PDB file of C-alpha atoms in Angstrom:
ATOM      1  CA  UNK A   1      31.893  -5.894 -37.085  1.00 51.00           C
ATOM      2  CA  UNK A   2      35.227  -4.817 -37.402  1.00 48.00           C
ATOM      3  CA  UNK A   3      38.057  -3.825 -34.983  1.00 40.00           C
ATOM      4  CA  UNK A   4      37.581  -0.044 -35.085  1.00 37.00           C
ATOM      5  CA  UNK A   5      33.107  -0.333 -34.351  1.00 47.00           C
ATOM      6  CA  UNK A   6      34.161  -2.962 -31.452  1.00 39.00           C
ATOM      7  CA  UNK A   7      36.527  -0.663 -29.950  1.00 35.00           C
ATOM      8  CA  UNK A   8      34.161   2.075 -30.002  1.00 37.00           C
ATOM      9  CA  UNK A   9      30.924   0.233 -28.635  1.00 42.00           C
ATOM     10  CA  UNK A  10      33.625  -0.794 -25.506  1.00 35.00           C
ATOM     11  CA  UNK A  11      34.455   2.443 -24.490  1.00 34.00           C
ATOM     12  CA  UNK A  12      30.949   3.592 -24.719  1.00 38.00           C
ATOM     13  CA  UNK A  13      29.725   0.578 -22.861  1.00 39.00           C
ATOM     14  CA  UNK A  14      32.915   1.328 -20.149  1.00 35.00           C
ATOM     15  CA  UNK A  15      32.068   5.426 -20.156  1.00 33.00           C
ATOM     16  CA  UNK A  16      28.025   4.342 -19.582  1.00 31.00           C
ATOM     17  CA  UNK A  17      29.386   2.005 -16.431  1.00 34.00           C
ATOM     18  CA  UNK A  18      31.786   4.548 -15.162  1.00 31.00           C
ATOM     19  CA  UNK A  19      28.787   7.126 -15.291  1.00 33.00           C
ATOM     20  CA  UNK A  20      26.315   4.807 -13.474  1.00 29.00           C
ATOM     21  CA  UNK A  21      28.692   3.832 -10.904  1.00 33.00           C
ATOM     22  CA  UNK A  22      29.405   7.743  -9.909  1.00 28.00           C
ATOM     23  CA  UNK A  23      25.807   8.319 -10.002  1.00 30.00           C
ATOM     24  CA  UNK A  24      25.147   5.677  -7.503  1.00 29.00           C
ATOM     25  CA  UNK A  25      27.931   6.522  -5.864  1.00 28.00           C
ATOM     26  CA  UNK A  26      26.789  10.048  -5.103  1.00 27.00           C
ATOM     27  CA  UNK A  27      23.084   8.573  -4.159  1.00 29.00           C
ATOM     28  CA  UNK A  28      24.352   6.538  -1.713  1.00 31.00           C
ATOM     29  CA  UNK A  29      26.666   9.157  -0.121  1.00 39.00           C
ATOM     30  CA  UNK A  30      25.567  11.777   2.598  1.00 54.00           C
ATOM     31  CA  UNK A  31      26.231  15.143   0.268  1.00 79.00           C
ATOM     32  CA  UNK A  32      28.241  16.732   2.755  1.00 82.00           C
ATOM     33  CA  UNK A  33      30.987  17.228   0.342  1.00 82.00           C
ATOM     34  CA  UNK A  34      28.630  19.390  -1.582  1.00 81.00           C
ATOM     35  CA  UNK A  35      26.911  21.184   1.304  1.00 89.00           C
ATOM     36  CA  UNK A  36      24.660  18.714   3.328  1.00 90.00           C
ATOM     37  CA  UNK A  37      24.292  18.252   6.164  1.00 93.00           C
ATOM     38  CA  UNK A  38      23.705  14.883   8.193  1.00 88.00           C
ATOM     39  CA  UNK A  39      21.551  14.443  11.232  1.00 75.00           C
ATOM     40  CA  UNK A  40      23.042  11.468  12.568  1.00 68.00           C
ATOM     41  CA  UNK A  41      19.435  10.008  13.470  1.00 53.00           C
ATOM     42  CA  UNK A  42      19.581  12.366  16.183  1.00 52.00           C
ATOM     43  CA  UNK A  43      22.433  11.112  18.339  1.00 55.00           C
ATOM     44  CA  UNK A  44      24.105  14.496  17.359  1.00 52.00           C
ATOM     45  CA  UNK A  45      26.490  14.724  20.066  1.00 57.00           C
ATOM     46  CA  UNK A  46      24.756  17.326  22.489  1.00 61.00           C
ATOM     47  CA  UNK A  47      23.433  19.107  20.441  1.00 78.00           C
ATOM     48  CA  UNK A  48      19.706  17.036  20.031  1.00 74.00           C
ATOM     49  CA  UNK A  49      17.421  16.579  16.685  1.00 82.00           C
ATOM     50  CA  UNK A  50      17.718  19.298  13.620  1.00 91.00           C
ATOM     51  CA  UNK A  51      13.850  19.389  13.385  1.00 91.00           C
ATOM     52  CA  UNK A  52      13.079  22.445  14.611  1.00 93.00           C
ATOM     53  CA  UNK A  53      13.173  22.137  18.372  1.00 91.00           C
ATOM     54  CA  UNK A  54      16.697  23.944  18.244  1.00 93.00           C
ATOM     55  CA  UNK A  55      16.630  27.198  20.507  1.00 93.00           C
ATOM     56  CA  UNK A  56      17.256  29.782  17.955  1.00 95.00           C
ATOM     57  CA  UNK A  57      18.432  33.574  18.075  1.00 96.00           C
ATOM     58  CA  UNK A  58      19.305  34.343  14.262  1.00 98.00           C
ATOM     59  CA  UNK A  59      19.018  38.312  13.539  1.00 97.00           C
ATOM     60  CA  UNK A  60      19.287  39.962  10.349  1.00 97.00           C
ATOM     61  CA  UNK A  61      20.458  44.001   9.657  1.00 97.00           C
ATOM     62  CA  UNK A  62      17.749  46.029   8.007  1.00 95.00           C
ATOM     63  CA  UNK A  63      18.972  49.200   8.569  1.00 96.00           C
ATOM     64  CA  UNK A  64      22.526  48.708   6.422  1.00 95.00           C
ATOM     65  CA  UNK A  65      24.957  49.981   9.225  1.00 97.00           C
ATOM     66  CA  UNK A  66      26.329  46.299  10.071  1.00 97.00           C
ATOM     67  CA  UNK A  67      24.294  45.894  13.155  1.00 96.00           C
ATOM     68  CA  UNK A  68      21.537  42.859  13.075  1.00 97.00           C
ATOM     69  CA  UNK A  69      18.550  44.690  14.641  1.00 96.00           C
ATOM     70  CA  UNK A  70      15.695  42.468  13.723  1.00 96.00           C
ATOM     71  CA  UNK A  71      15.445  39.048  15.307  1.00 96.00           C
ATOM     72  CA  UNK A  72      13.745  36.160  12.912  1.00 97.00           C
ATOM     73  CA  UNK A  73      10.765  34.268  14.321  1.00 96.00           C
ATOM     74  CA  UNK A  74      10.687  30.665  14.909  1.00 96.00           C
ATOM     75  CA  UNK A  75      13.307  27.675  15.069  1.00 96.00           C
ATOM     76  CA  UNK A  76      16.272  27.449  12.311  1.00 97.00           C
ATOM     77  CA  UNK A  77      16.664  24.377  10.372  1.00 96.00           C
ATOM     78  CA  UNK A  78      20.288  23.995   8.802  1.00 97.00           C
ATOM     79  CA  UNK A  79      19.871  22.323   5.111  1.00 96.00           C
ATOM     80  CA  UNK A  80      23.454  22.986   3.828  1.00 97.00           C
ATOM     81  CA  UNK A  81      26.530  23.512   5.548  1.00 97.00           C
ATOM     82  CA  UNK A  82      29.807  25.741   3.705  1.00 98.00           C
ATOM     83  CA  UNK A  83      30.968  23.153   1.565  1.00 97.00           C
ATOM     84  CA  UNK A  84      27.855  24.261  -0.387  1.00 97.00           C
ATOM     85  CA  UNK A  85      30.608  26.806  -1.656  1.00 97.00           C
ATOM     86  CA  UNK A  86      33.609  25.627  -2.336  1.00 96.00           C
ATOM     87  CA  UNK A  87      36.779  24.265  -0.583  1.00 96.00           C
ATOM     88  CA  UNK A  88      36.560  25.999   2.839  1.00 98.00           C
ATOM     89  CA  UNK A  89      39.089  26.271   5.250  1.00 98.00           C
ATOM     90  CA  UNK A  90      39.129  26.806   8.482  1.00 98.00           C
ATOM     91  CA  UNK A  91      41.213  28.976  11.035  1.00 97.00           C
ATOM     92  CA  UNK A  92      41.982  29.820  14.307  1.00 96.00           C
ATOM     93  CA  UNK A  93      41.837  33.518  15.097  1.00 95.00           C
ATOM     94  CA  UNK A  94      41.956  36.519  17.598  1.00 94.00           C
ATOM     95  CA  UNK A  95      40.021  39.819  17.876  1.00 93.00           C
ATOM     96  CA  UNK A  96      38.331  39.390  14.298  1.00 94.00           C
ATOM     97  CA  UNK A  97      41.748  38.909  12.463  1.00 93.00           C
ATOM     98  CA  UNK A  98      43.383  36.220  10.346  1.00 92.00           C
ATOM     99  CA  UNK A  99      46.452  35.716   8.374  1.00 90.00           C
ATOM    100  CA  UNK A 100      48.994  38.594   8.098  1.00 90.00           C
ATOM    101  CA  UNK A 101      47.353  41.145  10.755  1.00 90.00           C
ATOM    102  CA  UNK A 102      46.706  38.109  13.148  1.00 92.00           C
ATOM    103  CA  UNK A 103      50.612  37.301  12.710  1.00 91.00           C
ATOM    104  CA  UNK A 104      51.249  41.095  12.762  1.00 91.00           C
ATOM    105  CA  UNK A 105      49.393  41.220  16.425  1.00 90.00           C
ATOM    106  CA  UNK A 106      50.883  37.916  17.278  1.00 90.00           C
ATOM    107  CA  UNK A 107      54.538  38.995  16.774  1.00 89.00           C
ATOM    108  CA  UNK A 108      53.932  42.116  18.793  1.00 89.00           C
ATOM    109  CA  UNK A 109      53.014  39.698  21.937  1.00 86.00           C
ATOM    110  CA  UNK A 110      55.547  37.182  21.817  1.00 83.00           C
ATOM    111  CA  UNK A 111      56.247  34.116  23.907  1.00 74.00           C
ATOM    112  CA  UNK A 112      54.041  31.330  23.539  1.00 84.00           C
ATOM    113  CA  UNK A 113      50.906  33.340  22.630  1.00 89.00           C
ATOM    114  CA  UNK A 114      51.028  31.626  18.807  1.00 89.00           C
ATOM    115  CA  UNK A 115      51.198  28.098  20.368  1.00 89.00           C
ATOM    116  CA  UNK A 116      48.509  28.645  23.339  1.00 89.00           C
ATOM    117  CA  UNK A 117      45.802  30.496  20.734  1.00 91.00           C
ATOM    118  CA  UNK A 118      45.816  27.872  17.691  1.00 91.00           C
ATOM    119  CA  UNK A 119      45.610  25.274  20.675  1.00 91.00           C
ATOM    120  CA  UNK A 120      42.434  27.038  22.263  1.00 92.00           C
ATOM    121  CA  UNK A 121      40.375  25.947  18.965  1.00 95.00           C
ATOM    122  CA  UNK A 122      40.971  21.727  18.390  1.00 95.00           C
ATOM    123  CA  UNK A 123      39.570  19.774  15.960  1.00 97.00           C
ATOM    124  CA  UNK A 124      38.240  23.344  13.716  1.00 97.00           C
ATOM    125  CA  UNK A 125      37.282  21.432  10.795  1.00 97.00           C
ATOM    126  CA  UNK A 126      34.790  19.613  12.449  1.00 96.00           C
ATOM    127  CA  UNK A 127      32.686  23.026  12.081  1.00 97.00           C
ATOM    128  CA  UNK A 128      32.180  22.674   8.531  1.00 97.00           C
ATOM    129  CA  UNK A 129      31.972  18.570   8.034  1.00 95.00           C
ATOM    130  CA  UNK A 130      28.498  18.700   7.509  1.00 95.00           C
ATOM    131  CA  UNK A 131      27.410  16.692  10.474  1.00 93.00           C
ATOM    132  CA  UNK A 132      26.030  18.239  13.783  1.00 93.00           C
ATOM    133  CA  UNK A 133      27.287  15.351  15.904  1.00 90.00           C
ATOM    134  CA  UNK A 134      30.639  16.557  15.639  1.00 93.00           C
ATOM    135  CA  UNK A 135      32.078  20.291  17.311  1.00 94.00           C
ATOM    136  CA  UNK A 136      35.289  21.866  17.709  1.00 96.00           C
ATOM    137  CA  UNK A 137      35.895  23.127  21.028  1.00 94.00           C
ATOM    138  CA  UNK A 138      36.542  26.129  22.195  1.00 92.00           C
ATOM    139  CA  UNK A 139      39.406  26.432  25.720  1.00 88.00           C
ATOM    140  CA  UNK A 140      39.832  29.472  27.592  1.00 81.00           C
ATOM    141  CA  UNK A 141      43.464  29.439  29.126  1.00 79.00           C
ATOM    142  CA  UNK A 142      44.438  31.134  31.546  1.00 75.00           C
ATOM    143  CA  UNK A 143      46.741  34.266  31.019  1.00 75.00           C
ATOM    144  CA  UNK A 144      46.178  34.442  26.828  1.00 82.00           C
ATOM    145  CA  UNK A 145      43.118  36.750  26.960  1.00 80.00           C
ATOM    146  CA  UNK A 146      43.555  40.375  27.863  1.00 76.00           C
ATOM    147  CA  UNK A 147      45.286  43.384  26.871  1.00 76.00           C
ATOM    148  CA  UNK A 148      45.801  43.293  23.216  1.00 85.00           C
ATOM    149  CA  UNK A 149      44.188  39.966  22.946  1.00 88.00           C
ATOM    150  CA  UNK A 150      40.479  40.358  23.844  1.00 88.00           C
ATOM    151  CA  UNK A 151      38.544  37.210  22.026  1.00 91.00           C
ATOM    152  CA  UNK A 152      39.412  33.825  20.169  1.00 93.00           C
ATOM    153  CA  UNK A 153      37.607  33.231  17.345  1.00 97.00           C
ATOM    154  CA  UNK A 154      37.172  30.246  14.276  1.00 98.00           C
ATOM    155  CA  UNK A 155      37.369  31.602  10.828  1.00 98.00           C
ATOM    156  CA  UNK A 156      35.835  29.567   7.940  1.00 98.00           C
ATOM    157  CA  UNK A 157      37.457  30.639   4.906  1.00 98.00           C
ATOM    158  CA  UNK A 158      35.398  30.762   1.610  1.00 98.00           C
ATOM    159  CA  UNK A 159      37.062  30.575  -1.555  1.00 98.00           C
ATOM    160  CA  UNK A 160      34.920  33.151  -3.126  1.00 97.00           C
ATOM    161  CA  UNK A 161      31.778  35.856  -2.056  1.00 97.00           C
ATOM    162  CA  UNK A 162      29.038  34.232  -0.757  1.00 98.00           C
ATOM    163  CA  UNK A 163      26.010  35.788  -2.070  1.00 97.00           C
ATOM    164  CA  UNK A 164      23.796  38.176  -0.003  1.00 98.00           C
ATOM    165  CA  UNK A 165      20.879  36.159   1.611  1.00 97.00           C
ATOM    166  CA  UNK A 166      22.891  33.258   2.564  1.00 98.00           C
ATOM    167  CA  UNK A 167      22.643  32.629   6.891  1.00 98.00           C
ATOM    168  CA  UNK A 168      25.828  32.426   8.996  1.00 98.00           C
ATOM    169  CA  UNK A 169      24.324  30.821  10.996  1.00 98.00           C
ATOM    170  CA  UNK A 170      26.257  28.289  13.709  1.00 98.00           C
ATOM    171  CA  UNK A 171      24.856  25.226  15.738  1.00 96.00           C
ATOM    172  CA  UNK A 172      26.654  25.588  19.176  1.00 93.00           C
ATOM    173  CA  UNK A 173      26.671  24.055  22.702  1.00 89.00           C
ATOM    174  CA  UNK A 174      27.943  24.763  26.062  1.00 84.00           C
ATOM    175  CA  UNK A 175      29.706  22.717  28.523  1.00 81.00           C
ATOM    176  CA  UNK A 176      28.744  22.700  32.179  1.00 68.00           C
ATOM    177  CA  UNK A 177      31.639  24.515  32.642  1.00 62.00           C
ATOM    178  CA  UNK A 178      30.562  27.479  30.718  1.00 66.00           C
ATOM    179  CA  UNK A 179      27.033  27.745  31.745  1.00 61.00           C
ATOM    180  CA  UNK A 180      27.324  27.114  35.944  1.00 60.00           C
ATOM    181  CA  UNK A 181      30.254  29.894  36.277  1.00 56.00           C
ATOM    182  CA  UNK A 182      29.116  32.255  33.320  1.00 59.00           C
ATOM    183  CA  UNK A 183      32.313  32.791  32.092  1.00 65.00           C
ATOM    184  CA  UNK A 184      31.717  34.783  28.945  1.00 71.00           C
ATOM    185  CA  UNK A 185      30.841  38.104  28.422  1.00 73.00           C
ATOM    186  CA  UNK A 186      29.683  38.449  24.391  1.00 88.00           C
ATOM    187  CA  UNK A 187      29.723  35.761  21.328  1.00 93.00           C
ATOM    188  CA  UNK A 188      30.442  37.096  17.820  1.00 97.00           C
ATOM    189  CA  UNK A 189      29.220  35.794  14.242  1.00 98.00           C
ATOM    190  CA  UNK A 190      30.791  38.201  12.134  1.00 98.00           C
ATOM    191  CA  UNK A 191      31.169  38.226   7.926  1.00 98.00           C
ATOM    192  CA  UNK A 192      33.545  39.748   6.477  1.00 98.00           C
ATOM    193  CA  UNK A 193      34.803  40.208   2.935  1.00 98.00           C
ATOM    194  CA  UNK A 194      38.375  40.386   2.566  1.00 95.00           C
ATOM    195  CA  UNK A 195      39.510  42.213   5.586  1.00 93.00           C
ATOM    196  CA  UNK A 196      36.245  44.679   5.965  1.00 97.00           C
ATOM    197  CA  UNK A 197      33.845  43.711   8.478  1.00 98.00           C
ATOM    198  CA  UNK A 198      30.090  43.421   6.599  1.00 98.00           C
ATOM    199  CA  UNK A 199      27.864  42.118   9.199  1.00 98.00           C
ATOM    200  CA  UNK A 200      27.829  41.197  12.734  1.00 98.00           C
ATOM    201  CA  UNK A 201      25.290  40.235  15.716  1.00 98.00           C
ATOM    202  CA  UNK A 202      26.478  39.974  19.247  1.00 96.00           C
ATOM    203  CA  UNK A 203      24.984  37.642  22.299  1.00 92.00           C
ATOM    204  CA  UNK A 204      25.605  38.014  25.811  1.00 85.00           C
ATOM    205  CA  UNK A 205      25.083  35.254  28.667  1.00 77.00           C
ATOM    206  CA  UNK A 206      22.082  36.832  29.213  1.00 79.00           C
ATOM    207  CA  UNK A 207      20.492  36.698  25.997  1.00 85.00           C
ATOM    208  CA  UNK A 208      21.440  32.782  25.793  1.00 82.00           C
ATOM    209  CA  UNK A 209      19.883  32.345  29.309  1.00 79.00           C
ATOM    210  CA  UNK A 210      16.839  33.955  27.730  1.00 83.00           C
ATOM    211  CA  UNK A 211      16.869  31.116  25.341  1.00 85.00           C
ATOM    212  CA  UNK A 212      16.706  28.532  28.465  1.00 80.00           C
ATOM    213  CA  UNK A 213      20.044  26.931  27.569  1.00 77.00           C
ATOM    214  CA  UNK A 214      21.316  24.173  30.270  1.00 73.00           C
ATOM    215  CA  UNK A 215      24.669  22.620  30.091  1.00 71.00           C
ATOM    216  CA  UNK A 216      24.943  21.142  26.522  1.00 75.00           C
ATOM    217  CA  UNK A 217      21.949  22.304  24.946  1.00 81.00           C
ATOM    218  CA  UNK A 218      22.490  23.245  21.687  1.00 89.00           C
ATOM    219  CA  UNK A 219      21.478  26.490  20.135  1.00 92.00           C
ATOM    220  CA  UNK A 220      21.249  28.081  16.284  1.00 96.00           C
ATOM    221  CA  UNK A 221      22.876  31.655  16.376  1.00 97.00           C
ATOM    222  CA  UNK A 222      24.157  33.978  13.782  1.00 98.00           C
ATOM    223  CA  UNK A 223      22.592  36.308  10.890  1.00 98.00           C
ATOM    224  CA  UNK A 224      21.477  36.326   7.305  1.00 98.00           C
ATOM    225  CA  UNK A 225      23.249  38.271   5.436  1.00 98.00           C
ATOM    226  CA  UNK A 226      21.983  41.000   3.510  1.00 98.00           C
ATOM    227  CA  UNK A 227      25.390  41.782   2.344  1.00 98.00           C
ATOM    228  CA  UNK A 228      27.937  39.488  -0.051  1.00 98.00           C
ATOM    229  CA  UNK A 229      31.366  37.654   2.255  1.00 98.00           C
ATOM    230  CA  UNK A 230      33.746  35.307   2.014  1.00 98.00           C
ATOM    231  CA  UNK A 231      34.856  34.246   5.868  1.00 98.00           C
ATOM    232  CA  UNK A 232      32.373  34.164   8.800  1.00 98.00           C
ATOM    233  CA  UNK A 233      34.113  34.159  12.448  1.00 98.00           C
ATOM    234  CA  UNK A 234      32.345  33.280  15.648  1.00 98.00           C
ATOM    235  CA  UNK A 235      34.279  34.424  18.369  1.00 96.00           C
ATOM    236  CA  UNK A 236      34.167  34.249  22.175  1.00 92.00           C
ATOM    237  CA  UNK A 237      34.918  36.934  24.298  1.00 88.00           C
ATOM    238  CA  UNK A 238      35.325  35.633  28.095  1.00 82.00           C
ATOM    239  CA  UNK A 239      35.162  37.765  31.263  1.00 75.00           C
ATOM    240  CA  UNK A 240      36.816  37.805  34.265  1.00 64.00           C
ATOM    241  CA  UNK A 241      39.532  34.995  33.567  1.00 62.00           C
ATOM    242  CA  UNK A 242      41.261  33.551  36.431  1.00 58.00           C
ATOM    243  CA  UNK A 243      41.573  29.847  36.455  1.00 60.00           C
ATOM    244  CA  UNK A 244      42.234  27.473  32.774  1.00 64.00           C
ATOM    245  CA  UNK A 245      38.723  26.064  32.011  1.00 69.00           C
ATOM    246  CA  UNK A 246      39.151  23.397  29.534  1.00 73.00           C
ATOM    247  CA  UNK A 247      35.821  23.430  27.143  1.00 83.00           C
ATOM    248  CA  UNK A 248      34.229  26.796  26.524  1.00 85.00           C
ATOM    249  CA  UNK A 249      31.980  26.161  23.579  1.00 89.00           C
ATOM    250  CA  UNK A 250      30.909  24.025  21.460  1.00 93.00           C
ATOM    251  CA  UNK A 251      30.891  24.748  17.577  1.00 96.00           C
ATOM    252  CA  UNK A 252      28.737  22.147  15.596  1.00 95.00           C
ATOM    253  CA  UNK A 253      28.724  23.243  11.923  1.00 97.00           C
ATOM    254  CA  UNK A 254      28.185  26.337  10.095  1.00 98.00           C
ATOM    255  CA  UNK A 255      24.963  26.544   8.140  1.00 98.00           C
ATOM    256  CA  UNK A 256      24.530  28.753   5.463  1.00 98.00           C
ATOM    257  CA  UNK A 257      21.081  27.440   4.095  1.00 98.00           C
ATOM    258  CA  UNK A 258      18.003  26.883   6.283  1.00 97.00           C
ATOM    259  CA  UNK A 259      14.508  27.234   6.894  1.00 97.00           C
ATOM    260  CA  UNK A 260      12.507  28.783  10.238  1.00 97.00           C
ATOM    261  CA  UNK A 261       9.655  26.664  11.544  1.00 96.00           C
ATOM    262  CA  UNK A 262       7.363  26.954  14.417  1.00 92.00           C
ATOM    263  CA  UNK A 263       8.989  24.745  17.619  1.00 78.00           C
ATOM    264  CA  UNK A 264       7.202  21.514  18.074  1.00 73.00           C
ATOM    265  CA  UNK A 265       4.972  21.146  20.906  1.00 68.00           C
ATOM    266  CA  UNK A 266       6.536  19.194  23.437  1.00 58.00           C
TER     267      UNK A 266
END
């Protein structure tokens, strides 16, 4: 054999290696870097078992103006979380707006407002890490809320559309906080694509009592889309504000793939 056969039968034999190696590597892995999503056997956190025994509210708009107005039967299942898309990012928002007419709204307040908002949302990227153990956590401070400032919200940021028929849907849980004083009046899942608003569906603290939610129960809400996006926002509008409450809400992960099944009996 001479030099120039050996030297090709060792790269192939170190490019077949280097291609089994990846391949086990991504067998062994959890996905989540490509959209999975990890049930952490269960010990999610708060937020209980992704089998189907999730509370769920998901809607959907039939109609075309924006507005869900038809609520999907049975219990979500998340099967893939953003990063099914792309490099997300998150963000921490106000009143449906990010970037340039967040800053534009920002500058017109002044003061601290910057510094108090982007610390109301902490650890944001834990929304779209693929595991439902994990939440950021939503703060309602006193004094930031009100006026020109009516919600604050977590972006995640696509890098491109998201086709129509993909759910926005978010696994969420409320601190004892939140649920024994009622301190919200309306949560937001919104999509948007570029700046225009494309589909929304609102909750109140009623319809979450509805769903029988006790301090740290989790819950699915959100929409699928019948329109294409690139950000969804949950925000949370509070009421009457008049003490700092530390944790608000809990945001698990965003789920944009999923299945509905019938709630196990219990």
């Amino acid at each position: 054999m001479n030099t120039f056969d050996l030297l090709k039968k060792t790269l192939l034999a170190a490019m077949v290696a280097t291609s089994f190696g990846l391949a086990a590597c991504s067998a062994d892995g959890d996905g989540v870097e490509s959209g999975g999503i990890v049930d952490d056997g269960g010990d999610n956190g708060g937020f209980g078992s992704n089998d189907g025994s999730t509370p769920t509210t998901v809607g959907e708009d039939t109609d075309g103006d924006g507005q869900t107005d038809t609520t999907i039967s049975g219990n979500f299942v998340c099967l893939q979380g953003a990063k099914a898309y792309g490099d997300v990012t998150t963000e921490v928002g106000a009143n449906g707006l990010v970037g340039g007419l967040l800053s534009t709204l920002l500058n017109l307040l002044g003061g601290n407002t910057v510094t108090t908002l982007l610390n109301s949302v902490t650890e944001k990227d834990y929304a779209v890490d693929g595991h439902l153990a994990t939440y950021s956590t939503f703060s309602l401070t006193l004094g930031l809320l009100g006026g020109l400032l009516s919600s604050v919200d977590e972006s995640v940021v696509f890098p491109s559309q998201v086709p129509a028929g993909t759910f926005a849907v978010f696994g969420v849980s409320f601190p004892t906080a939140t649920v024994d004083l009622s301190l919200f009046n309306q949560i937001s899942v919104t999509t948007y694509l570029g700046d225009t608003e494309q589909e929304t569906t609102t909750y109140s603290q009623s319809d979450l009592d509805l769903l029988g939610l006790t301090a740290d129960q989790p819950a699915f809400i959100g929409l699928k889309s019948h329109k294409a996006f690139d950000r969804v926002t949950i925000g949370l509008t509070p009421g009457l504000l008049s003490v700092d409450v530390g944790d608000a809400m809990h945001v698990h992960e965003l789920c944009t793939g999923g299945k509905f099944v019938t709630a196990p009996s219990t």
